[in-house]
Amino acid sequence: MLASDFDTHSVASNQASITSINSLASLLRDKMQAFPHIIRKKKRETKDYKIKIFVIVMFCIIVSLIGYAYVGYHEHILTKSHFDKIKFSSKDRSFHIMNYDYKVVISGKLGTTLGSETRPYSCLEDHRKYDGSVCLEWSGHSRLYMSFQDKGVFRCYNLRWQALASGVFPTDCYELNRDNGLWFGGGITKGMDWSLSNANFKFSPFTTGDAKVHQFGNAIKRYFINSAGVAIQVNEKTPLYISVNQTENKFCLRAMNDNFTFINHLTELPELEYKICTTEDMRSLHMLMTQQSLWDGLKEDDIKALHSLIEEPIWKIPYQSGMDSINETSIYNYSEQVIDMGFMRLGHILVNEFWQNNIGDLTVDSTRFPTLKNTIDVLHRRGFKVVFTVQPFISTDSENFKEAVKNKLLIYERHSERSIPALTRYKSTTSAGVLDITNNASIPWLKNKLQHMKEVYKVDSFYLDLGTGYNLPHYYQCRKTLDNPDVYAKLFTNSLEGIGVMGVSTASVVPKPPTFLSTTPVNSSWSGLRELLTMVLNYGVNGYPFILPGVIGGDYELTHTVTKMISFYSLGQPNVPEQELFIRWFQLMTFLPSMQFSHLPSEYKSDYIIDIAKELTSIRQKIVIPLLKKYLSESMNEGLPLVRPLWMLDPHDPACLMVNDEFSVGDELIVAPILEKAAEEREVYLPQGVWKDGIDGSLRKGSRWMHDYKVPKEKIAYFIKLPDNTRF
């Protein structure tokens, strides 16, 4: 009897086991009582040994049966008490988990690469784990461990597959039927899908990339949540591949090594390990799964920097594809234009990597910035903070490249015995080495360079432009083995925490505040505007609360479809966007955690644009920023984003799950931006409650749709939640 085979006859089976045990015990007792009499009788029949042998054999058989029944019975009862919310058939490996009301919340099939006729057996003694887990083995193919954790408010089931032969890739698939809810999380997909259930792609390595080319974008997390109140969290050591098949309605997880993303075999053969957790509703589960304390180790200056990034805009110095487009004069003149507008707060001036002559110099280009120290002093006196962009790439034209090669500070070619640096390309650098962050000598070398910049030029902080996993050299090899390419960005960010980092371009774990995570660069177009909102909401679901969107109006401008990574191009800022697109982009950004400009409202030389900018600035200062700061602690403690999809307000409302073009700031403000060209009306859904219309001040009842809601070009639809006892 397999301990994991559960069915509706389990109670009857238990009673039958008890009856069998009692019958066997009674039979044994009768035989034992008769045994002395038989011995005495046989003393008179000394030549007949047949009965003696028969009795001894029967005695051994009965004892064995009783022991087997006892152990089997107790194993079944013990397992039943641990897995009473699971239905698993070892025959076809169908798998179902139920919630507290015994309603199925997730269904699937485990071990899909196993043959349909294969049957498992209990693991041998050497392979069992004495931690309450069940161990099943399919001979010569794979081994499965299942265990259970009751954490009070929610339950978790741990599954771990071990491949037992080369060419075996453990794979589990779960149903995507709408009856089983919608899946969210993981990261931005190539199709910019709002829900993972709407995606459709073959098995792809789960790693950061360029969502225009690769399956996932610049920020990922091995965390997936379903609207039915179930979540999956995959172990960081698993060489994870994912697929979503709309035809077969399957969401699949696979463990598989390859020749780049998971080339470093952390185990001899692939292992797929993850846990499935359930609780009452989606919001509660998300809080429990992403709960973390981001306060740990924060200093007072970190809190001030965090507030500053929320309260004050980021001014990204405009640039073109060449380094000559940025110089000391252009920075000074841009700051003058910001000040001349007169109605916006001064904030952070962000200079891209062009402050150097060659990428990786980590020293100021004295030709274009002869008196930069004095210029920064002036900017500080006016109220600006100065941020320089830093990359891990060192151009082969840089003097630092020679030094890094000599001291073996760079990532090297695999199998080259650390003699040949591995090269890649990134943006304006067509040939560059990559700093080996696992080398103990690399961190002090880099920190000394950056600390010198802070001491000499009084640079306030740095922005880390790290690329993605695919920007590492294809045949990379670090001094210490990386689990996967995304670990590089994690180590790089962590190593520079004390130096002052205001933002990062990629992440697979939540960076420590006050570091914000940037969205993927988007095209200056209406589709780019829609993609931006999708990214912000998805990052929030993944547990990234502090998001730094790109500049208002778009990060670049391309009229054709790209076939290579955007990071392979040195793309300058787009031209001034069309007026309507700029207004709608500005409106959306007003309600996001931070704002970033490159083109200024004053460039349009229009009082109409300036008046709109003034009104939006007032809304942000009076309404949005106080709310963002109010929910800051909740985000730091519970992992909830500052900007949230509607289902986080009411996870039991089916309509909230489907709305992908609205969002809330905390739990008190709903925003419904216009994302289509020439549109001045839209459908708006309000969750339960009473809401005050931000355009006309009227009261609106929730749990209903508002059709053809009018939104003039100079306005944005937003609604403030009123107390629950509010009456019309």
XYZ file of C-alpha atoms in Angstrom:
728
model
C 0.000 0.000 0.000
C 1.490 3.362 -1.042
C 1.171 5.943 1.662
C 0.249 8.654 -0.832
C -2.703 6.895 -2.456
C -5.772 8.534 -0.961
C -9.384 7.943 -1.954
C -12.910 8.102 -0.598
C -12.606 4.575 0.857
C -9.793 5.481 3.239
C -12.041 5.296 6.324
C -13.364 1.877 5.341
C -9.803 0.760 4.639
C -8.732 1.842 8.100
C -11.589 -0.078 9.728
C -10.746 -3.150 7.646
C -7.117 -2.879 8.749
C -8.208 -2.766 12.400
C -10.473 -5.811 11.907
C -7.649 -7.713 10.211
C -5.274 -6.930 13.034
C -7.798 -8.056 15.660
C -8.450 -11.325 13.757
C -4.770 -12.077 13.397
C -4.120 -11.304 17.056
C -6.985 -13.647 18.086
C -5.624 -16.425 15.882
C -2.153 -15.981 17.311
C -3.507 -16.095 20.875
C -5.345 -19.382 20.160
C -2.250 -20.928 18.636
C -0.054 -19.834 21.508
C -2.470 -21.321 24.059
C -2.513 -24.614 22.146
C 1.239 -24.694 21.687
C 2.167 -26.190 25.167
C -0.451 -28.899 24.766
C 0.950 -29.849 21.358
C 4.467 -30.029 22.771
C 3.383 -32.312 25.632
C 1.560 -34.552 23.200
C 4.549 -34.759 20.918
C 6.762 -35.882 23.722
C 4.856 -39.126 23.458
C 5.304 -39.118 19.688
C 8.985 -38.283 19.499
C 9.406 -39.564 15.989
C 6.836 -37.223 14.387
C 8.353 -33.747 13.755
C 5.936 -32.528 11.069
C 3.563 -30.807 13.447
C 6.457 -29.052 15.196
C 7.722 -27.647 11.917
C 4.215 -26.600 10.872
C 3.591 -24.760 14.130
C 6.916 -22.931 13.990
C 6.351 -21.824 10.385
C 2.806 -20.655 11.181
C 4.061 -18.753 14.191
C 6.614 -16.860 12.094
C 4.075 -16.066 9.376
C 1.515 -14.753 11.849
C 4.043 -12.530 13.622
C 5.183 -11.134 10.258
C 1.618 -10.409 9.156
C 0.791 -8.656 12.403
C 3.928 -6.515 12.184
C 3.289 -5.621 8.569
C -0.348 -4.741 9.263
C 0.626 -2.665 12.286
C 3.265 -0.670 10.452
C 1.126 -0.238 7.342
C -1.871 0.886 9.349
C 0.060 3.481 11.319
C 1.902 4.764 8.244
C -1.443 5.239 6.515
C -3.046 7.015 9.454
C -0.004 9.236 9.983
C 0.188 10.207 6.331
C -3.557 10.748 6.146
C -3.386 13.223 9.034
C -0.612 15.158 7.289
C -2.008 15.137 3.757
C -5.751 15.289 4.284
C -6.004 18.177 1.790
C -4.211 16.298 -0.992
C -5.431 13.804 -3.564
C -2.581 12.060 -5.341
C -2.814 8.959 -7.468
C 0.443 7.115 -7.926
C -1.023 5.391 -10.992
C -1.444 8.440 -13.246
C 0.244 10.963 -10.861
C -2.781 13.271 -10.874
C -2.427 15.792 -8.084
C -5.050 17.962 -6.373
C -4.813 20.304 -3.386
C -7.882 21.470 -1.508
C -8.398 24.511 0.698
C -9.892 24.609 4.179
C -13.379 24.118 2.717
C -12.205 21.025 0.814
C -12.544 22.850 -2.492
C -9.886 22.013 -5.095
C -7.678 25.075 -5.630
C -4.988 23.562 -7.840
C -4.954 20.514 -10.089
C -2.226 19.049 -12.198
C -0.072 16.109 -13.088
C 3.296 15.375 -11.557
C 6.176 13.751 -13.395
C 4.800 14.294 -16.888
C 7.955 12.838 -18.463
C 7.252 9.460 -16.837
C 5.556 6.761 -18.878
C 1.838 6.205 -18.333
C 2.344 2.564 -17.274
C 5.134 3.107 -14.767
C 4.315 2.564 -11.117
C 6.386 3.699 -8.140
C 7.458 1.914 -5.025
C 8.424 3.213 -1.608
C 12.010 4.405 -1.450
C 14.670 2.190 0.000
C 15.804 2.853 3.535
C 18.950 4.720 2.428
C 16.922 7.257 0.429
C 14.212 8.026 2.969
C 14.174 11.250 4.967
C 12.906 10.946 8.528
C 11.196 14.332 8.519
C 7.624 13.196 7.938
C 7.993 13.238 4.159
C 6.741 10.578 1.773
C 9.293 9.168 -0.654
C 8.347 7.431 -3.901
C 10.697 6.138 -6.571
C 10.252 5.242 -10.224
C 13.070 2.787 -10.810
C 15.927 4.209 -12.860
C 14.007 7.401 -13.662
C 13.267 9.735 -10.738
C 12.505 10.029 -7.057
C 9.839 12.212 -5.427
C 9.699 13.584 -1.889
C 6.492 15.142 -0.570
C 6.143 16.794 2.818
C 3.712 19.050 4.613
C 4.034 22.183 6.760
C 1.148 23.514 8.814
C 1.977 27.155 9.536
C -1.307 27.898 11.238
C -2.698 30.588 8.967
C -1.614 28.746 5.848
C -0.486 25.313 4.699
C 2.480 24.478 2.508
C 3.257 21.294 0.605
C 6.858 20.719 -0.409
C 7.693 18.719 -3.529
C 11.166 17.694 -4.594
C 12.020 15.638 -7.664
C 15.411 14.048 -8.197
C 16.384 12.766 -11.642
C 18.061 9.354 -11.436
C 19.402 9.156 -15.004
C 20.874 11.516 -17.569
C 18.337 12.911 -20.004
C 15.600 12.940 -17.342
C 14.097 16.393 -16.726
C 11.566 16.396 -13.847
C 8.437 18.202 -15.009
C 5.164 19.072 -13.249
C 2.204 20.712 -14.979
C -0.846 22.461 -13.545
C -4.168 23.278 -15.167
C -4.944 26.782 -16.426
C -8.727 26.417 -16.489
C -10.531 29.576 -15.395
C -12.383 27.493 -12.815
C -9.017 27.122 -11.074
C -8.343 30.876 -11.085
C -5.799 33.136 -12.818
C -2.029 32.928 -12.383
C 0.116 36.008 -11.746
C 3.772 36.626 -10.925
C 7.088 35.348 -12.194
C 7.953 38.421 -14.218
C 7.116 40.372 -17.340
C 6.672 38.014 -20.291
C 7.573 38.626 -23.909
C 3.940 39.340 -24.752
C 3.563 41.790 -21.821
C 0.718 39.606 -20.537
C -1.284 40.909 -17.608
C -1.823 37.394 -16.279
C 0.466 34.423 -16.772
C -2.686 32.479 -17.646
C -2.980 34.584 -20.816
C 0.571 33.848 -21.994
C 1.592 31.175 -24.478
C 5.214 30.059 -24.808
C 7.368 26.945 -24.955
C 9.791 25.882 -22.235
C 12.134 28.811 -21.596
C 14.879 29.353 -19.011
C 13.667 31.454 -16.112
C 16.190 34.283 -16.165
C 16.231 38.039 -16.724
C 16.459 39.274 -20.290
C 15.123 41.713 -22.833
C 11.380 41.108 -23.072
C 11.463 42.229 -26.709
C 13.668 39.238 -27.540
C 13.658 36.839 -24.588
C 10.756 35.302 -22.709
C 11.173 37.340 -19.510
C 12.087 40.933 -18.717
C 14.578 42.648 -16.431
C 13.005 41.636 -13.106
C 11.912 38.136 -12.118
C 11.058 36.197 -9.000
C 10.422 32.476 -8.556
C 7.011 33.180 -7.156
C 3.615 32.573 -8.766
C 0.218 33.257 -7.213
C -3.256 32.143 -8.227
C -6.520 33.963 -7.603
C -7.928 30.820 -5.978
C -5.650 31.374 -2.994
C -2.697 29.185 -3.899
C 0.928 30.123 -4.580
C 4.055 28.368 -5.862
C 7.580 29.276 -4.792
C 10.480 27.533 -6.557
C 13.803 26.863 -4.868
C 16.641 29.143 -6.022
C 18.887 26.156 -6.748
C 16.505 24.612 -9.287
C 17.588 25.019 -12.942
C 14.105 26.276 -13.745
C 12.391 26.207 -17.119
C 8.769 27.344 -17.534
C 6.137 26.905 -20.209
C 2.552 28.045 -20.641
C 0.506 26.136 -23.190
C -2.838 27.657 -24.050
C -3.835 24.747 -26.290
C -3.522 22.201 -23.497
C -4.216 24.744 -20.720
C -1.029 23.886 -18.836
C 1.418 25.842 -16.719
C 4.558 23.702 -16.371
C 7.726 23.728 -14.260
C 10.811 21.805 -15.378
C 14.324 21.264 -14.033
C 16.867 21.218 -16.851
C 20.478 22.235 -17.283
C 21.647 23.912 -20.492
C 24.767 25.480 -21.994
C 24.303 29.020 -20.645
C 21.676 29.883 -18.043
C 22.057 26.707 -16.010
C 25.377 25.425 -17.253
C 26.706 25.201 -13.687
C 25.343 21.878 -12.441
C 24.583 22.452 -8.759
C 23.569 18.808 -8.465
C 24.791 15.829 -10.453
C 21.384 15.468 -12.115
C 18.540 18.029 -12.324
C 16.343 18.541 -9.264
C 12.975 20.306 -9.256
C 12.086 21.634 -5.820
C 9.222 23.944 -4.931
C 6.447 24.475 -2.424
C 2.734 25.085 -2.859
C 0.977 27.155 -0.207
C -2.721 27.837 0.335
C -4.799 30.063 2.568
C -8.186 31.764 2.628
C -7.724 34.401 -0.087
C -5.243 35.768 -2.581
C -4.318 38.972 -0.749
C -3.636 37.223 2.567
C -1.539 34.607 0.802
C 0.492 37.244 -1.044
C 1.244 39.016 2.221
C 2.363 35.780 3.854
C 4.503 34.667 0.912
C 6.253 37.999 0.304
C 6.434 39.077 3.924
C 9.837 40.437 4.768
C 11.288 43.149 6.917
C 13.049 45.654 4.695
C 13.780 47.797 7.741
C 16.648 45.578 8.907
C 19.920 47.475 8.876
C 18.433 50.710 7.531
C 20.008 53.941 8.710
C 18.408 57.331 9.106
C 20.074 58.510 5.884
C 18.527 55.552 4.034
C 15.042 56.556 5.182
C 15.662 60.137 4.094
C 16.852 58.955 0.680
C 13.770 56.746 0.318
C 11.444 59.650 1.096
C 13.416 61.876 -1.257
C 12.943 59.497 -4.197
C 9.189 59.461 -3.544
C 8.811 63.193 -2.971
C 11.213 64.591 -5.564
C 11.505 63.972 -9.331
C 14.494 62.441 -11.061
C 15.870 64.582 -13.873
C 17.694 62.453 -16.437
C 20.074 64.537 -18.517
C 19.059 64.252 -22.202
C 21.597 62.555 -24.446
C 22.071 61.171 -27.925
C 23.893 58.012 -28.978
C 27.390 59.514 -28.665
C 29.266 60.558 -25.533
C 29.789 64.089 -26.818
C 26.055 64.735 -26.312
C 26.647 65.196 -22.575
C 29.058 67.728 -21.127
C 29.339 70.108 -18.232
C 27.442 72.846 -20.008
C 24.495 70.611 -20.965
C 24.079 69.512 -17.327
C 24.170 73.091 -16.062
C 21.755 74.383 -18.702
C 19.291 71.547 -18.047
C 19.238 72.385 -14.331
C 18.518 76.005 -15.263
C 15.494 74.922 -17.320
C 14.143 72.876 -14.403
C 14.492 75.827 -12.052
C 12.916 78.232 -14.547
C 9.671 76.225 -14.621
C 9.217 77.358 -11.021
C 6.495 74.934 -9.901
C 8.239 71.567 -9.585
C 10.434 70.368 -6.755
C 14.139 70.040 -7.376
C 15.367 66.507 -7.018
C 17.958 64.123 -8.413
C 19.984 64.886 -11.529
C 20.838 61.552 -13.152
C 23.810 61.396 -15.525
C 24.198 58.271 -17.634
C 27.543 56.477 -18.132
C 28.797 59.222 -20.482
C 30.521 61.075 -17.623
C 33.520 58.862 -18.490
C 35.636 58.898 -21.634
C 35.461 55.089 -21.904
C 32.991 52.854 -20.123
C 34.730 51.458 -17.072
C 37.213 54.320 -16.632
C 35.417 55.255 -13.410
C 37.048 58.682 -13.663
C 35.538 61.893 -15.007
C 36.356 62.850 -18.591
C 38.316 66.043 -17.986
C 37.859 67.205 -21.586
C 34.070 67.450 -21.416
C 33.891 68.121 -17.657
C 36.883 70.379 -16.857
C 35.303 71.995 -13.773
C 32.710 69.397 -12.812
C 33.460 69.740 -9.102
C 32.449 73.412 -9.190
C 29.345 72.650 -11.234
C 28.204 70.003 -8.752
C 28.795 72.447 -5.897
C 26.462 74.899 -7.655
C 23.832 72.204 -8.176
C 24.003 71.266 -4.496
C 23.538 74.891 -3.416
C 20.454 75.114 -5.628
C 18.951 72.008 -4.000
C 19.765 69.249 -6.479
C 21.314 65.876 -5.723
C 23.668 64.329 -8.276
C 23.582 60.668 -9.349
C 26.119 58.984 -11.650
C 25.442 55.769 -13.580
C 27.858 52.882 -12.990
C 28.154 49.654 -14.973
C 30.078 46.424 -14.331
C 31.424 46.567 -17.886
C 34.954 47.781 -18.663
C 35.658 48.757 -22.256
C 38.699 47.198 -23.896
C 39.723 50.807 -24.703
C 39.858 51.743 -21.013
C 43.107 51.839 -19.060
C 41.265 49.960 -16.332
C 40.840 47.005 -18.680
C 44.574 46.404 -18.735
C 44.773 46.695 -14.962
C 41.798 44.373 -14.489
C 43.294 41.743 -16.814
C 46.650 41.946 -15.060
C 45.056 41.463 -11.630
C 42.531 38.913 -12.910
C 39.553 41.015 -11.818
C 37.399 40.109 -14.821
C 35.097 37.224 -15.645
C 37.081 34.842 -17.826
C 36.377 32.444 -20.645
C 35.306 29.004 -19.530
C 38.141 26.436 -19.667
C 40.762 29.156 -20.222
C 42.397 28.724 -16.792
C 41.720 32.401 -16.028
C 44.023 33.535 -18.808
C 41.486 34.967 -21.281
C 38.860 37.547 -20.226
C 35.344 36.867 -21.538
C 34.052 39.776 -23.645
C 30.564 41.087 -24.297
C 28.878 44.212 -25.651
C 26.552 46.640 -23.932
C 24.995 49.835 -25.249
C 27.787 52.190 -26.378
C 30.484 49.602 -25.624
C 31.003 47.158 -28.477
C 33.719 45.199 -26.664
C 34.030 45.014 -22.903
C 35.104 42.786 -20.072
C 32.907 42.234 -17.030
C 34.073 42.717 -13.468
C 34.143 39.414 -11.560
C 32.115 40.268 -8.493
C 32.957 36.919 -6.868
C 36.654 37.821 -6.766
C 37.452 39.138 -3.289
C 39.821 41.693 -4.811
C 37.221 43.164 -7.199
C 34.896 44.717 -4.621
C 37.579 46.772 -2.799
C 38.969 47.877 -6.179
C 35.550 49.103 -7.345
C 34.585 50.667 -4.018
C 37.799 52.654 -3.901
C 37.048 54.101 -7.326
C 33.491 55.055 -6.387
C 34.437 56.399 -2.984
C 36.978 58.625 -4.682
C 34.171 60.016 -6.879
C 32.100 60.803 -3.808
C 34.960 62.461 -1.961
C 36.347 64.529 -4.824
C 33.179 65.448 -6.741
C 30.601 65.091 -3.936
C 28.453 62.722 -5.989
C 25.439 61.842 -3.827
C 24.668 58.320 -5.055
C 24.937 55.901 -7.966
C 22.569 54.159 -10.336
C 23.611 50.585 -11.228
C 23.058 49.772 -14.895
C 23.763 46.034 -14.764
C 22.134 44.790 -17.941
C 20.376 41.418 -17.618
C 21.423 37.800 -17.395
C 21.895 37.665 -21.170
C 24.404 40.533 -21.124
C 27.006 38.330 -19.469
C 29.468 36.718 -21.887
C 28.075 33.475 -23.248
C 30.992 31.373 -21.993
C 31.347 33.184 -18.682
C 33.145 31.701 -15.705
C 33.529 33.441 -12.348
C 36.037 32.611 -9.648
C 33.127 31.256 -7.585
C 30.369 29.296 -9.290
C 27.118 31.186 -9.818
C 23.791 29.382 -9.516
C 22.667 31.243 -12.638
C 23.471 34.572 -14.368
C 20.959 36.527 -12.241
C 23.003 35.874 -9.119
C 25.616 38.226 -10.584
C 23.322 41.277 -10.332
C 22.279 40.249 -6.822
C 25.888 40.038 -5.615
C 26.852 43.261 -7.368
C 23.978 45.205 -5.785
C 24.555 43.767 -2.312
C 28.269 44.525 -2.416
C 27.646 48.249 -2.999
C 24.898 48.807 -0.431
C 27.049 51.025 1.758
C 28.273 53.201 -1.096
C 24.855 54.744 -1.833
C 22.729 53.121 -4.562
C 19.472 54.803 -5.602
C 18.427 52.395 -8.350
C 19.198 49.182 -10.234
C 18.313 48.097 -13.743
C 17.657 44.411 -12.996
C 16.838 42.156 -10.049
C 15.841 38.648 -9.066
C 15.518 39.518 -5.360
C 14.201 42.677 -3.719
C 17.046 45.207 -3.368
C 17.499 46.790 0.008
C 15.881 50.249 0.349
C 16.382 52.993 -0.624
C 17.308 51.257 -3.882
C 14.516 51.386 -6.483
C 14.078 48.900 -9.326
C 13.845 50.396 -12.819
C 11.322 49.255 -15.364
C 12.508 47.939 -18.711
C 13.126 50.775 -21.216
C 10.045 51.292 -23.386
C 9.462 52.844 -26.771
C 8.071 56.361 -27.068
C 4.644 55.226 -28.260
C 1.162 54.432 -27.013
C 2.052 50.765 -26.805
C 5.046 51.760 -24.668
C 2.707 53.591 -22.296
C 0.522 50.495 -21.909
C 3.578 48.297 -21.365
C 4.780 50.603 -18.606
C 1.617 50.128 -16.534
C 1.712 46.354 -17.042
C 5.309 46.261 -15.803
C 4.658 48.373 -12.715
C 1.736 46.174 -11.622
C 3.572 42.920 -12.321
C 6.643 44.036 -10.396
C 4.389 44.857 -7.463
C 2.810 41.401 -7.537
C 6.304 39.903 -7.556
C 7.106 41.694 -4.305
C 9.057 44.711 -5.593
C 7.436 47.681 -3.822
C 9.735 50.506 -4.973
C 9.561 50.984 -8.735
C 11.414 53.578 -10.808
C 9.563 53.991 -14.141
C 11.435 55.275 -17.173
C 11.214 58.892 -18.284
C 7.895 60.504 -19.186
C 7.350 60.088 -22.911
C 9.469 56.953 -23.357
C 13.107 55.916 -23.128
C 13.884 55.520 -26.832
C 12.176 55.788 -30.197
C 12.120 52.987 -32.766
C 9.710 52.696 -35.666
C 10.722 49.125 -36.565
C 10.739 45.818 -34.715
C 14.081 44.975 -33.158
C 15.550 41.492 -33.495
C 18.399 41.968 -31.026
C 18.477 43.096 -27.424
C 17.839 46.808 -26.936
C 20.972 46.861 -24.779
C 23.024 46.043 -27.901
C 22.204 49.495 -29.260
C 23.411 52.907 -28.207
C 20.030 54.631 -28.391
C 19.644 58.297 -27.602
C 16.660 59.981 -26.015
C 13.594 60.195 -28.287
C 12.547 63.479 -29.795
C 9.942 65.510 -27.963
C 6.871 63.204 -27.854
C 3.588 64.258 -29.369
C 1.656 66.491 -27.007
C -1.200 64.097 -26.225
C 1.151 61.196 -25.496
C 3.237 63.370 -23.153
C 0.119 64.492 -21.241
C -1.278 60.983 -20.768
C 2.183 59.695 -19.740
C 2.556 62.540 -17.235
C -0.885 61.739 -15.824
C 0.001 58.083 -15.239
C 3.395 58.860 -13.678
C 1.784 61.295 -11.219
C 0.427 58.321 -9.255
C 3.474 56.027 -9.390
C 6.091 55.629 -6.613
C 8.582 57.905 -8.366
C 8.698 60.278 -11.353
C 11.447 60.631 -13.937
C 11.806 63.348 -16.578
C 14.066 63.965 -19.515
C 11.941 66.154 -21.763
C 10.420 69.006 -19.757
C 6.874 70.418 -20.018
C 8.403 73.797 -20.864
C 9.847 72.389 -24.123
C 6.362 72.520 -25.662
C 6.232 76.292 -25.143
C 2.518 75.932 -24.419
C 0.571 77.444 -21.533
C -1.902 74.585 -21.959
C 0.810 71.992 -21.184
C 2.210 74.057 -18.304
C -1.244 74.398 -16.703
C -1.789 70.631 -16.909
C 1.683 70.001 -15.428
C 0.952 72.389 -12.569
C -2.348 70.663 -11.755
C -0.768 67.201 -11.831
C 2.109 68.386 -9.645
C -0.406 69.721 -7.119
C -2.322 66.394 -7.095
C 0.896 64.488 -6.477
C 2.043 66.782 -3.674
C -1.302 67.014 -1.885
C -2.832 63.560 -2.432
C -0.416 60.980 -3.842
C 2.792 61.540 -1.844
C 1.023 61.492 1.568
C -0.605 58.176 0.584
C 2.673 56.689 -0.658
C 4.373 57.594 2.611
C 1.412 56.303 4.613
C 1.692 52.839 3.040
C 5.488 52.797 3.161
C 5.620 50.815 6.410
C 3.112 48.269 5.135
C 5.233 47.715 2.045
C 8.438 47.399 4.070
C 6.936 44.916 6.536
C 4.477 42.873 4.503
C 5.796 42.981 0.942
C 2.682 44.700 -0.419
C 3.424 47.127 -3.261
C 2.697 50.830 -3.042
C 0.899 50.651 -6.399
C -1.441 47.644 -6.522
C -3.722 45.779 -8.915
C -7.389 45.969 -7.993
C -7.558 42.354 -6.792
C -5.440 43.341 -3.789
C -8.336 45.536 -2.665
C -10.956 42.811 -3.023
C -9.583 39.343 -3.887
C -13.095 37.858 -3.851
C -14.413 40.178 -6.590
C -14.064 38.437 -9.998
C -14.142 41.766 -11.847
C -11.065 42.996 -9.971
C -9.080 40.056 -11.329
C -9.832 40.963 -14.925
C -9.119 44.713 -14.786
C -5.587 45.337 -16.062
C -5.701 49.056 -16.879
C -6.572 50.423 -13.436
C -4.620 50.368 -10.182
C -4.747 51.587 -6.621
C -2.341 53.597 -4.503
C -2.456 51.755 -1.206
C -6.069 50.866 -0.475
C -7.506 54.367 -0.710
C -7.050 55.704 -4.223
C -8.027 54.166 -7.564
C -6.569 55.469 -10.822
C -8.011 54.762 -14.288
C -5.604 56.317 -16.829
C -6.238 56.827 -20.525
C -3.844 54.605 -22.480
C -5.197 54.941 -26.025
C -4.621 57.689 -28.565
C -7.467 60.240 -28.980
C -9.570 58.540 -26.289
C -11.586 60.755 -23.954
C -13.801 58.136 -22.350
C -13.314 54.667 -20.909
C -14.857 51.883 -18.839
C -14.141 52.203 -15.111
C -14.690 49.593 -12.423
C -14.835 50.517 -8.730
C -14.513 47.836 -6.017
C -16.855 47.765 -3.038
C -17.198 50.934 -0.983
C -18.016 54.568 -1.597
C -15.619 56.585 -3.751
C -15.211 60.306 -4.372
C -14.690 61.245 -8.006
C -11.441 63.200 -8.431
C -12.698 65.015 -11.527
C -16.090 66.376 -10.437
C -16.186 65.575 -6.692
C -19.315 63.403 -6.922
C -19.787 60.231 -4.869
C -19.677 56.890 -6.644
C -20.938 53.559 -5.356
C -18.566 50.614 -5.707
C -18.947 47.030 -6.921
C -20.068 48.242 -10.321
C -18.910 49.383 -13.738
C -19.189 52.937 -15.035
C -19.624 52.815 -18.796
C -18.428 55.562 -21.154
C -16.933 57.543 -18.301
C -15.793 60.916 -19.688
C -12.116 61.822 -19.258
C -11.075 65.057 -21.055
C -7.509 65.211 -22.356
C -6.379 67.482 -19.529
C -7.849 65.211 -16.814
C -7.160 61.776 -15.364
C -9.800 59.624 -13.681
C -9.061 58.932 -10.018
C -11.286 58.069 -7.066
C -10.656 58.506 -3.351
C -12.169 55.982 -0.979
C -14.437 57.384 1.729
C -15.089 55.850 5.179
C -17.199 52.693 5.180
C -20.066 54.416 7.006
C -20.429 57.062 4.275
C -23.973 57.333 2.945
C -25.288 59.032 -0.167
